[in-house]
Coordinates of C-alpha atoms in Angstrom, one line a residue:
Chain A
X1 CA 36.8 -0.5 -6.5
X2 CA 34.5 0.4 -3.8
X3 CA 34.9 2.8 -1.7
X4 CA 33.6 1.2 1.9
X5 CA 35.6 -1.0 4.3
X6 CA 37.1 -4.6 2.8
X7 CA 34.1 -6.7 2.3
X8 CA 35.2 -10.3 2.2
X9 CA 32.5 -11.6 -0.2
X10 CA 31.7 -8.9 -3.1
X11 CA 28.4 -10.9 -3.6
X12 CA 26.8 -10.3 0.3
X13 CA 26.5 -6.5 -1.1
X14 CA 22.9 -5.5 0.1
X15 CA 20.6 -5.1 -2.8
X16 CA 20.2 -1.3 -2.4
X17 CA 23.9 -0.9 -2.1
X18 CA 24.7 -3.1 -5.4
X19 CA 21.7 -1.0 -7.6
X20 CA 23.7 2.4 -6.2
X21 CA 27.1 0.6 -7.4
X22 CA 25.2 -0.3 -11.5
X23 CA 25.3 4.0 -11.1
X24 CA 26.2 4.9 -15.1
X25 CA 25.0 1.8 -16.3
X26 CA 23.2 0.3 -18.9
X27 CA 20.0 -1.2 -17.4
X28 CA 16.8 -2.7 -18.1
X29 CA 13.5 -1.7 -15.3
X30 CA 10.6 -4.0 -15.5
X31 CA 7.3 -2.3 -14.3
X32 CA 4.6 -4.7 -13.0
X33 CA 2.7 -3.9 -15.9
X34 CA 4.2 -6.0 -19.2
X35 CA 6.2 -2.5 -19.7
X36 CA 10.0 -2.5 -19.8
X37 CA 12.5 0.6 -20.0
X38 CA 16.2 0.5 -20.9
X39 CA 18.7 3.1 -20.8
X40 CA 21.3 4.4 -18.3
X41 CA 20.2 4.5 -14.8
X42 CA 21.9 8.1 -14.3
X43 CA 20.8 7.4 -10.4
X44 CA 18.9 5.7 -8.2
X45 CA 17.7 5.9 -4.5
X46 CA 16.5 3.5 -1.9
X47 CA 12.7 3.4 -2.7
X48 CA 14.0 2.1 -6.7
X49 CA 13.4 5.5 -8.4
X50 CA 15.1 5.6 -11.0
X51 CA 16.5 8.2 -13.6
X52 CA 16.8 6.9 -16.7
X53 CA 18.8 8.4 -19.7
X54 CA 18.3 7.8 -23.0
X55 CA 15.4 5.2 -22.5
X56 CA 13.9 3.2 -24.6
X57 CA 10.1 1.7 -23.7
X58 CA 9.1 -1.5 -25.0
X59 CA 5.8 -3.4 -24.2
X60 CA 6.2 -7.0 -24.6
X61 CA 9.1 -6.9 -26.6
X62 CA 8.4 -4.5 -29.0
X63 CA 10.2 -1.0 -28.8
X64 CA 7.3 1.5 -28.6
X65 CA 8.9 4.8 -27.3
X66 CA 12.4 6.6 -26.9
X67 CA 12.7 8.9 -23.8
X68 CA 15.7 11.7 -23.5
X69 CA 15.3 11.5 -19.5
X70 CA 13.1 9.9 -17.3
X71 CA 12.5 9.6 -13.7
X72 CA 10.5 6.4 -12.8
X73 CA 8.7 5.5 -9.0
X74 CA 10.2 3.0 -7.5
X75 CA 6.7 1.4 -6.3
X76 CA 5.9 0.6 -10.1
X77 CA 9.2 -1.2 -10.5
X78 CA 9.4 -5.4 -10.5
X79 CA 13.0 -5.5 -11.1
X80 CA 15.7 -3.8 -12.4
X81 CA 18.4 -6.2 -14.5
X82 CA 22.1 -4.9 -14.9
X83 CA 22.9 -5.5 -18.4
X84 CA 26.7 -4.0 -18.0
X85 CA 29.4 -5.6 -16.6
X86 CA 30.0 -4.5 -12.6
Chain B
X1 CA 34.6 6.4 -9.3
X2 CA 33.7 6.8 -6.0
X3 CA 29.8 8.1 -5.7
X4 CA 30.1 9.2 -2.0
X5 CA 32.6 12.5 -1.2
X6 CA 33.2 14.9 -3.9
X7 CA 30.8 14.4 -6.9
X8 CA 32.3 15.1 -10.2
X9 CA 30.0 13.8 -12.0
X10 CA 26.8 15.5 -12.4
X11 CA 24.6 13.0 -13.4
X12 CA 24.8 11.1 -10.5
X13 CA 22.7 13.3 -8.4
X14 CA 19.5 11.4 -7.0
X15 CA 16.0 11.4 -8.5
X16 CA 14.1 13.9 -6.0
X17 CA 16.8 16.2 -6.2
X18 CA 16.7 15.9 -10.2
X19 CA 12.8 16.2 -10.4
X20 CA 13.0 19.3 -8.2
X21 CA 16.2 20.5 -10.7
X22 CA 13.2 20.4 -13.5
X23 CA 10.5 22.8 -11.6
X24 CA 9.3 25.3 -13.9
X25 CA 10.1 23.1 -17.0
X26 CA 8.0 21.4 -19.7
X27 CA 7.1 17.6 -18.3
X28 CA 5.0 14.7 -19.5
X29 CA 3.8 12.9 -16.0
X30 CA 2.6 9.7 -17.0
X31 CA 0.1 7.6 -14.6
X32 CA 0.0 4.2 -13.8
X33 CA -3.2 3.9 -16.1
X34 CA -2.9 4.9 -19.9
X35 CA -3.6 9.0 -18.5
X36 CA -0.6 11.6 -19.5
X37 CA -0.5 14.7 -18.5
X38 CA 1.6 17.4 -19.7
X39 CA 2.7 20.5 -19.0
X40 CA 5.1 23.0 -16.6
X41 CA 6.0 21.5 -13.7
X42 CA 5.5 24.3 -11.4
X43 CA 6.4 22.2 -8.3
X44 CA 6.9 18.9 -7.0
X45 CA 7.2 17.2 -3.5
X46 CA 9.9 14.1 -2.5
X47 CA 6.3 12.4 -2.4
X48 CA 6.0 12.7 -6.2
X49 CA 3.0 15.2 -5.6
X50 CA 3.3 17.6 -9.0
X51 CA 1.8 20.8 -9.6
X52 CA 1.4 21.4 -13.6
X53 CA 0.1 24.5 -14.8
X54 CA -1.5 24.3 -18.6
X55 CA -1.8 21.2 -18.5
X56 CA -3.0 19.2 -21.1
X57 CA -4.6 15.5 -20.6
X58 CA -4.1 12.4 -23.3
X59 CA -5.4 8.8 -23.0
X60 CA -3.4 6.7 -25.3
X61 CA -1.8 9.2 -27.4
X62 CA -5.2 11.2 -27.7
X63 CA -5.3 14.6 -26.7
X64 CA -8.5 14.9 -24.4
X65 CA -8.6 18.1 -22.1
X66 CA -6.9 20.9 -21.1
X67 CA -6.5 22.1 -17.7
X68 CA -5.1 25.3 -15.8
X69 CA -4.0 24.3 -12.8
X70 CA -3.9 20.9 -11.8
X71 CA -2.1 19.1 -8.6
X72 CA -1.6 15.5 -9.1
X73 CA -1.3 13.2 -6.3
X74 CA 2.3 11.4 -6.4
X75 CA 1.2 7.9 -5.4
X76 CA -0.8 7.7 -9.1
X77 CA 2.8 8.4 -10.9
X78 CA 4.2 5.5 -13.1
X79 CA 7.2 8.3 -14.4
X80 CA 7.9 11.7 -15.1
X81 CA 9.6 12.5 -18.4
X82 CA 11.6 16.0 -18.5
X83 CA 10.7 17.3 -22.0
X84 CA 13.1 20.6 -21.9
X85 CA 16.5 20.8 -21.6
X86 CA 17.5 21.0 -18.0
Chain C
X1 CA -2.9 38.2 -0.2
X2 CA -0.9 35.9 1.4
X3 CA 0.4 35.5 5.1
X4 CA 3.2 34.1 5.1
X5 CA 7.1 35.8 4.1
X6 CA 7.5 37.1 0.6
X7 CA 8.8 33.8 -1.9
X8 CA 10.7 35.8 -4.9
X9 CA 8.8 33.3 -6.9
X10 CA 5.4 32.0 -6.4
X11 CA 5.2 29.2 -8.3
X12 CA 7.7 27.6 -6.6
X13 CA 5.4 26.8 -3.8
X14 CA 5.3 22.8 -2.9
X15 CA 2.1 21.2 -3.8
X16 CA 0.2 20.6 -0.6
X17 CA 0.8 24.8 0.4
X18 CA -0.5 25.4 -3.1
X19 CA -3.8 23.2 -2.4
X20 CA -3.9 24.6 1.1
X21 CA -3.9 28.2 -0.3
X22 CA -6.8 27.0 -2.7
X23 CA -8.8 26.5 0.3
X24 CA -12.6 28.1 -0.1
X25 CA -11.8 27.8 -3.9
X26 CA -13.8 26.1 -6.6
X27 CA -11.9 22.7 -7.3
X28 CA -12.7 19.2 -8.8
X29 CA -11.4 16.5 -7.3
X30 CA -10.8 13.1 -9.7
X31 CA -10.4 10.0 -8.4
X32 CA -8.6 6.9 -9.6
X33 CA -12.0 5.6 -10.7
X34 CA -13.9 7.4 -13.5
X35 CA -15.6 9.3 -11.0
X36 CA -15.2 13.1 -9.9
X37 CA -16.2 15.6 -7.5
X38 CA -16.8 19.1 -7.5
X39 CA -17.4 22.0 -5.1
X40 CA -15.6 24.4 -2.8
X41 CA -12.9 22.8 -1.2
X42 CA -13.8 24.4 2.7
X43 CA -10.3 22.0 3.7
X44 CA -7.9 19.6 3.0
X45 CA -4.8 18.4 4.6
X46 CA -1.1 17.1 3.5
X47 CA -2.5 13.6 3.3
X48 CA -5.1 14.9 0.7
X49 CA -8.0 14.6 2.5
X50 CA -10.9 16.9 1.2
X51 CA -13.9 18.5 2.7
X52 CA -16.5 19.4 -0.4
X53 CA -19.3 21.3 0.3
X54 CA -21.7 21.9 -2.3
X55 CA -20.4 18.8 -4.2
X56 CA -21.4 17.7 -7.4
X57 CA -20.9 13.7 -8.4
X58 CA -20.6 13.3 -12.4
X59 CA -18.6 9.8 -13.8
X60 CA -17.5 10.1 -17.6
X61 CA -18.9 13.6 -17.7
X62 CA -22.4 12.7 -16.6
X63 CA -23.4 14.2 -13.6
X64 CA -25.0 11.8 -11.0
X65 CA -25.8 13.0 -7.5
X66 CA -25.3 16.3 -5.4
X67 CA -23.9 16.0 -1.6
X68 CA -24.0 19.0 1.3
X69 CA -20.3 17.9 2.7
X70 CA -18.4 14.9 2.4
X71 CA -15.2 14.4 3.3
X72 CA -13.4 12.4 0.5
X73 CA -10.1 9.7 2.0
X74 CA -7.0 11.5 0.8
X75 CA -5.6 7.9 -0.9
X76 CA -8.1 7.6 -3.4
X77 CA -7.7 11.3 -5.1
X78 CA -5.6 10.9 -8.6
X79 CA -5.7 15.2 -8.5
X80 CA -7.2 18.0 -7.6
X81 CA -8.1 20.9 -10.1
X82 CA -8.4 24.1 -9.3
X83 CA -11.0 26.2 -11.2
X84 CA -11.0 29.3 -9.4
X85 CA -8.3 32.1 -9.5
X86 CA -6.0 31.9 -6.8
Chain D
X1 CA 27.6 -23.8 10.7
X2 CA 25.7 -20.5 12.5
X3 CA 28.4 -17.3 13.0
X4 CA 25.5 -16.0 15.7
X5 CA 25.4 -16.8 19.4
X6 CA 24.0 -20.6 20.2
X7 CA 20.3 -20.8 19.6
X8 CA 19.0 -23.7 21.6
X9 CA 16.5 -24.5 18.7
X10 CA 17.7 -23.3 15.3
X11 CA 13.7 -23.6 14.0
X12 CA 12.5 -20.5 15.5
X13 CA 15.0 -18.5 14.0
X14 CA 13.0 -15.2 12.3
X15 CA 12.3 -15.5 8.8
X16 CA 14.2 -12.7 7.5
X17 CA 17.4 -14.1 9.7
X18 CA 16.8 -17.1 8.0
X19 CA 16.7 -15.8 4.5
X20 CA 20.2 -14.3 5.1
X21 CA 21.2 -17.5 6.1
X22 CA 20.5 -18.8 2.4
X23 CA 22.1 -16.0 0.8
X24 CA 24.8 -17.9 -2.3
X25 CA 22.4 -20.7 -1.9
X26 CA 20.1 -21.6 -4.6
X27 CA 16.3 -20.1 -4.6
X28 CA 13.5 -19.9 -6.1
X29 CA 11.4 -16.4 -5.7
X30 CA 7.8 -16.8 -7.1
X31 CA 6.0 -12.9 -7.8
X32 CA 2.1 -12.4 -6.7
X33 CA 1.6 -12.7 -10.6
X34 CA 2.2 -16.4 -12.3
X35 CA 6.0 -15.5 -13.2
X36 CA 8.9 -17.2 -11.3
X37 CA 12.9 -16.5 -10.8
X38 CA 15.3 -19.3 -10.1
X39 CA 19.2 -18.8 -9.5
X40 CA 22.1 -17.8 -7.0
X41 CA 20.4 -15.5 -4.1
X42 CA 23.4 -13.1 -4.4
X43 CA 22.0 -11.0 -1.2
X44 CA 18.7 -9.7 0.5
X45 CA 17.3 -7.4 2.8
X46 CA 14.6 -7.2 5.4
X47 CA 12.1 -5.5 2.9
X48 CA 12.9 -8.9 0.7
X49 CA 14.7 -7.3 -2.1
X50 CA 16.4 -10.0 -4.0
X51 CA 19.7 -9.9 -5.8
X52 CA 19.4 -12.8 -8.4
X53 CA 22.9 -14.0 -10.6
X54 CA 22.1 -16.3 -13.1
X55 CA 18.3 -15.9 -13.3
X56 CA 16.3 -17.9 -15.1
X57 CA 12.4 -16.6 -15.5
X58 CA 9.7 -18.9 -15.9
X59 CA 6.0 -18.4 -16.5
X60 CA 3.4 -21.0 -15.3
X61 CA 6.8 -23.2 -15.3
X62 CA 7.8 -22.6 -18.9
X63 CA 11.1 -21.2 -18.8
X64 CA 11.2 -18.1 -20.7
X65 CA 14.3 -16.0 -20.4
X66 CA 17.9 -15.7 -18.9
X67 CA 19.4 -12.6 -17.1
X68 CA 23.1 -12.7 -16.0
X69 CA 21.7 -9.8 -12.3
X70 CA 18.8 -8.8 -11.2
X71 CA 17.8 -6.7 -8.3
X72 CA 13.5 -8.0 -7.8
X73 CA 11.5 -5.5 -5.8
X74 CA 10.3 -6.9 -2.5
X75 CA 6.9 -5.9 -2.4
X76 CA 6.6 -7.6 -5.4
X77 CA 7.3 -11.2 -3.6
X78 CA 5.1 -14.2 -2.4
X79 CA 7.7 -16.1 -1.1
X80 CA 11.5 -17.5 -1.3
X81 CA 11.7 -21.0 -1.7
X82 CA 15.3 -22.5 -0.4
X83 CA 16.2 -25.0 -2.9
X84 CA 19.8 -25.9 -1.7
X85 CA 20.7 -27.2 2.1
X86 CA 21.1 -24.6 4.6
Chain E
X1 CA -7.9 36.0 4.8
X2 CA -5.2 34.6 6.3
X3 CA -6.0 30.8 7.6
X4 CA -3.6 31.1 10.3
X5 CA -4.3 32.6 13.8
X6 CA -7.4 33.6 14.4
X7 CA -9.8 31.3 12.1
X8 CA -13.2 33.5 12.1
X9 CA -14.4 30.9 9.1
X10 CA -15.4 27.7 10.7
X11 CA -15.0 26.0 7.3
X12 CA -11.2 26.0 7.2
X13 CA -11.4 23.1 10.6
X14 CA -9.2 20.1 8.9
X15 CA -10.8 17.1 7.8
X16 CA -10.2 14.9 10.2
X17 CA -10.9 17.5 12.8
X18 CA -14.3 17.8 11.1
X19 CA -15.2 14.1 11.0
X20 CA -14.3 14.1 14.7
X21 CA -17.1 16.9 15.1
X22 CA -19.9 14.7 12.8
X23 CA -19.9 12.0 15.5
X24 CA -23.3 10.7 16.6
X25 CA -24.5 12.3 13.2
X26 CA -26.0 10.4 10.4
X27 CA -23.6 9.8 7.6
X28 CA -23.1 7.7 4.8
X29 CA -19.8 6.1 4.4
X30 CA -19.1 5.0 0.3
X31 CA -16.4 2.4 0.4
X32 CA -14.1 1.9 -3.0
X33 CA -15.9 -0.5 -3.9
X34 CA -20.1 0.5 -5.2
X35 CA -21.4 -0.6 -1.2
X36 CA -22.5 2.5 0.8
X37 CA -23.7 2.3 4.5
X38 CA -25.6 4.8 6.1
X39 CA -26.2 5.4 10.0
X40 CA -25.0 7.0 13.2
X41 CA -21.0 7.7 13.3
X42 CA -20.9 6.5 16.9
X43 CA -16.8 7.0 16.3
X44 CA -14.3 7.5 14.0
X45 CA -10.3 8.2 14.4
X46 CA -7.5 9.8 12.1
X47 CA -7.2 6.4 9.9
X48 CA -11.2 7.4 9.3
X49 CA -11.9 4.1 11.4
X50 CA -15.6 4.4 11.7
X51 CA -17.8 3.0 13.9
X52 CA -21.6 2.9 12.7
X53 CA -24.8 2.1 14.9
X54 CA -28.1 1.0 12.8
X55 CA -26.3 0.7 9.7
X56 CA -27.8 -0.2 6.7
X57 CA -26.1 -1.9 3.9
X58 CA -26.5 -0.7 -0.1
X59 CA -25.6 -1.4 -3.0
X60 CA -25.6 0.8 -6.3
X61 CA -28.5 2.0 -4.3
X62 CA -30.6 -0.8 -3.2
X63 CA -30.8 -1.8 0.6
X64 CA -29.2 -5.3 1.0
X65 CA -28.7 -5.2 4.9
X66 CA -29.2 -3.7 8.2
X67 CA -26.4 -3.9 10.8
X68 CA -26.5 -3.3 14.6
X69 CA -22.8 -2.5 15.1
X70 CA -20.1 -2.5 12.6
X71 CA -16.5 -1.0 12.7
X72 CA -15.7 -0.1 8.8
X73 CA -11.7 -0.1 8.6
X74 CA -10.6 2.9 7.0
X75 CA -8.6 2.1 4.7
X76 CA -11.5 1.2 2.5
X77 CA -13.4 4.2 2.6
X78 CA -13.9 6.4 -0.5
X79 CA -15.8 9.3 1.4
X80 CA -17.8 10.1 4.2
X81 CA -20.8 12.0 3.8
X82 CA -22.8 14.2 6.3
X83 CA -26.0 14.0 6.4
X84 CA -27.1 16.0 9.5
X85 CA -26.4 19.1 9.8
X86 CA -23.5 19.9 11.9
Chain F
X1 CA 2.3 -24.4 28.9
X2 CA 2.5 -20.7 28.7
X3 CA 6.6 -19.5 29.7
X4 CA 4.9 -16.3 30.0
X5 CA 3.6 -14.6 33.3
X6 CA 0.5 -15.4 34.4
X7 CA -2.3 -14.5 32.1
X8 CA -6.2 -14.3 33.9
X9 CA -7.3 -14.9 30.5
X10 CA -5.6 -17.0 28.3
X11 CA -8.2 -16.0 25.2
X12 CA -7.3 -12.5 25.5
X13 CA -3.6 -13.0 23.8
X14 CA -2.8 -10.4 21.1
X15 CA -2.9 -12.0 17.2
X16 CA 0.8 -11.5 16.6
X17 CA 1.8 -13.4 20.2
X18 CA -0.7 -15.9 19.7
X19 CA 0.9 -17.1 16.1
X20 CA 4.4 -16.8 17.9
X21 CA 2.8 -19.3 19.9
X22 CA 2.0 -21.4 17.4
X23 CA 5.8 -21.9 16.3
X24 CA 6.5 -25.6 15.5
X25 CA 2.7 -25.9 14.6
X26 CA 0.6 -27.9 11.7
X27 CA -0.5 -24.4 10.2
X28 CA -2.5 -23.8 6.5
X29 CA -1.3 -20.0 5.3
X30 CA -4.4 -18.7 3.1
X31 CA -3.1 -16.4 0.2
X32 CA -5.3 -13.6 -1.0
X33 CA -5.5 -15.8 -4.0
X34 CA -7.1 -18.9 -3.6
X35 CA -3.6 -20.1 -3.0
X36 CA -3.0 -22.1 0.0
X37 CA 0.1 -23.4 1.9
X38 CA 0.0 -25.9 4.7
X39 CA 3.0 -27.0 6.8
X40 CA 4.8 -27.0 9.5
X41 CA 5.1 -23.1 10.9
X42 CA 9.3 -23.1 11.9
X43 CA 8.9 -18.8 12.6
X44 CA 6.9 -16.3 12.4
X45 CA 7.1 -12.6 12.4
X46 CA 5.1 -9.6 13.5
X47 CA 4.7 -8.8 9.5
X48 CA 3.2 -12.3 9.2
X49 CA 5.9 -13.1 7.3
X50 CA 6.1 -17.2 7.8
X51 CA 9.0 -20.0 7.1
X52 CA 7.2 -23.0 6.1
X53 CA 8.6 -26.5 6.1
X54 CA 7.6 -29.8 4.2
X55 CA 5.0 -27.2 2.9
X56 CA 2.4 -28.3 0.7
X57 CA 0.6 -26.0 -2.2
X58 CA -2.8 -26.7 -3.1
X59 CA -4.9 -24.2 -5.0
X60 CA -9.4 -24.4 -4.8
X61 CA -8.2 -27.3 -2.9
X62 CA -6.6 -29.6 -5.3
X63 CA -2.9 -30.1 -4.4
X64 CA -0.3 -28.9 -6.7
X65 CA 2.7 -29.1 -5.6
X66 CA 5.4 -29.4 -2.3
X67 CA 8.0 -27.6 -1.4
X68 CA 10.9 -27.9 1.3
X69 CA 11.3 -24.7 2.8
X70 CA 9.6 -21.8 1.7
X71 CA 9.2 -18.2 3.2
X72 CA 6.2 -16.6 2.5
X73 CA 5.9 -12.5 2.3
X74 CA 3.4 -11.8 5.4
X75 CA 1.7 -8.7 3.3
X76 CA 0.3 -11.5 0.8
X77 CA -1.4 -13.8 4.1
X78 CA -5.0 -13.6 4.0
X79 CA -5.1 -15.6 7.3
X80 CA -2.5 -18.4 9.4
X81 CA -5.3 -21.5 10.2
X82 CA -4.0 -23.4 13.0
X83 CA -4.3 -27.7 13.0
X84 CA -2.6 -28.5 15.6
X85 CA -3.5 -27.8 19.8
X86 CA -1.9 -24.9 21.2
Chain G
X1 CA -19.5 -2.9 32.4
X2 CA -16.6 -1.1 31.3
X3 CA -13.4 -1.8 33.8
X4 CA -11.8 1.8 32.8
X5 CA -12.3 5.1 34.1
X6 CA -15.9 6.9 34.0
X7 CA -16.1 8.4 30.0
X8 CA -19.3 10.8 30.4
X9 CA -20.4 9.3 26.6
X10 CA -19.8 6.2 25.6
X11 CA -20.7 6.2 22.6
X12 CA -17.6 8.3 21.9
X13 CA -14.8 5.4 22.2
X14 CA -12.4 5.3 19.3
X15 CA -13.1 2.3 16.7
X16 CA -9.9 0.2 18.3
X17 CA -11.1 0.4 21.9
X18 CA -14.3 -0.2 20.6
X19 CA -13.4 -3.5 19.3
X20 CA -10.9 -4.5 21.9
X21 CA -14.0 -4.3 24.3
X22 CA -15.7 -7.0 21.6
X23 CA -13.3 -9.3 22.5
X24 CA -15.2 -12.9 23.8
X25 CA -17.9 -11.8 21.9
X26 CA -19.4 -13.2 18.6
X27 CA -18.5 -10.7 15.3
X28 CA -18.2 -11.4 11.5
X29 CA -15.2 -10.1 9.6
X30 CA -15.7 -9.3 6.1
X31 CA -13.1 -9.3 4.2
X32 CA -12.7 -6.8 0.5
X33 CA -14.2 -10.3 -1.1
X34 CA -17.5 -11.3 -0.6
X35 CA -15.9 -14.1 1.8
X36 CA -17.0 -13.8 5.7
X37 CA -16.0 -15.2 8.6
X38 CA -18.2 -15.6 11.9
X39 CA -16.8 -17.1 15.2
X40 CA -15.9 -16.0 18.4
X41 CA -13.3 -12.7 18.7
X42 CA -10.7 -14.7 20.9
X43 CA -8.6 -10.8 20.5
X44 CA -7.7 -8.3 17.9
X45 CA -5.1 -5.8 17.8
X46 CA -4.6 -2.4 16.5
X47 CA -4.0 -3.2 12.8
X48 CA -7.2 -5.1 12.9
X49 CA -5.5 -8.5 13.2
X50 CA -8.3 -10.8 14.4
X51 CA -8.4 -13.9 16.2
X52 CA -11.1 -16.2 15.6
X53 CA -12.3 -19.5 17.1
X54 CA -15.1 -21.7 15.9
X55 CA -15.1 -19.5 12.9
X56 CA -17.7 -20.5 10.2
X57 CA -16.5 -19.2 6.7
X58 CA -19.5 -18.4 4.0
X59 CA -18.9 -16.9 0.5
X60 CA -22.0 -14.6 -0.6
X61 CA -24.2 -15.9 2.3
X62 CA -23.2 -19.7 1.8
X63 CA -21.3 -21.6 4.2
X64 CA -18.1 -23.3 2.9
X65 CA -15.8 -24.3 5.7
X66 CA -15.4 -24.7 9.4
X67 CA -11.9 -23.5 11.2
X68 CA -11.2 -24.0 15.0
X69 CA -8.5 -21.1 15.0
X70 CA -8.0 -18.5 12.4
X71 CA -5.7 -15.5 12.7
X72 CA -6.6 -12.9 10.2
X73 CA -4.3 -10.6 8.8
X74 CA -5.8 -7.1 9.3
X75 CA -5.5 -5.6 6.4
X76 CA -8.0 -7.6 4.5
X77 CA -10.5 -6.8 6.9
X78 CA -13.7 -4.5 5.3
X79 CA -15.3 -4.2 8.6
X80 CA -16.1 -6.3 12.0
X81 CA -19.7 -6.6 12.7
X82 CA -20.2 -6.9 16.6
X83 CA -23.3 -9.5 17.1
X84 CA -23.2 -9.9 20.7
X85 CA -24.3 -7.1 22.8
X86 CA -21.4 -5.5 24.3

């Protein structure tokens, strides 16, 4: 499936490189505040912005907000969880 | 399904290229306090520096001032949310 | 009245040209803190560094101390405002 | 067990060599706030993002979720803790 | 008008350009924090490094300290204020 | 003791050489937290970030817990103490 | 005193050659908490990394600790206080 030279072992994928592959995916960004968006991460670039599609902010849990499109700073971000298969 | 080479699909353009897609349209930027600004994004930089114009400023949902020409330094930017159609 | 070519549209211009065209303008400067600055922006630069002169200190609205010139650090500005025409 | 060149004394290998050394080993990556990640260090780069499988979160050591992948942001890290052999 | 070229308005010199022509003035350098010292910029370089001679230490107004020779680190400055004329 | 050239003044060592010096040496890593890690110092790098071995947590003091190997991020290190003679 | 070339004013070093020429003398380094460290400036570097020895740590005026040799990350540093006469 990718595109690069054969890679023995999927898994040593540099973390950059395996965010750019969850491209179209459903996904889940944790800011270092409590806050938490979920959506499609439409892109993404090496500094963890992040476009986010049909979003959906919840604080602690709770679902507060829907978002058509949104483009997050990467500083903000704690992590960002793949929640579709690879 | 390739991102690199020929891109089909448009959505997979990267964030700084997408913000700059949505110069001269209706934004919310929200900061990493509970500030929101909105207004026409009549510029931005790959910084995240934004130029609204009529902006209006809200604290927690509350609509607080209004002003004509503001430029907001990109460091203070927790997201920006593209309110029109792009 | 400006020097440089002729831009088909002029709010197109990235944010630190626009703030560098605002220069001898009437801005207020707002920092991350409560606190904010006014007075005629005699310079700034693409980190964001301001020279005031003529500035006027007010936090929450309340103003608290006038200064000749000061030069604010470029890192600590959330915007800039301009009040004049430019 | 080292594919690099003979190092006369493997402790002074650098500390970002040595964390690729434990990538598929078992870690444990604590965050400047109280929360913790334990699982399968997938990969890692020199600015100490984190590809996490089978992460388990824990909060002043009371475990509190499950993700299947997560990509943590490195400036968020205090340190990688190396749970399995090297 | 143009700020280009010829600069017949001293006031458009760049901040740090300015600083550089304040030293062995008085000043008062306000940190981020509410501590303010005041005395002669004996130096100061483009990170706004500053080094003061007979500083005195205040806080939220009150003198706490005097200091011979100290080398503020510019990072935490907020502003530097002129108070000679220049 | 030095594999170095000859140095006048041994004193007048640079920070970042003199903890590279300290490799293999009884060192206690102060967080910015009152967090404190105390081990032996395998590496070292010019980011301060550290590996630690038979590391041992103690926080205001009071020992809390041990850990194997642990590397810490150098942008959290308040200072590197070192116990042992150089 | 000065082993370099003639400089018409000295007052006018630069902040870092200004505290490179500190070195051997006795400073305190204030950190952004109201912690303090006094000792001897075994050397510093650029970033404001410091070397101490003999270093006395106080908290709000009050002694707490004695180190033999302390390497402090710059960026904590406030500001170095030169107590010696250079």
């Amino acid at each position: 499936m990718s595109p690069q030279l054969p890679q023995p072992q999927q898994q040593t994928r540099r973390p950059l490189a395996y965010l750019q592959k969850a491209v179209n995916k459903q996904v889940a960004v944790r800011l270092k505040s409590e806050i938490e968006y979920r959506g499609k991460m439409s892109n993404v670039d090496p500094y963890m912005n992040v476009i986010l599609v049909d979003a959906e902010e919840s604080e602690n849990g709770t679902k507060v907000a829907n978002y058509g499109k949104v483009v997050i700073r990467g500083n903000n971000v704690l992590y960002v969880r793949i929640e579709d298969r690879l």
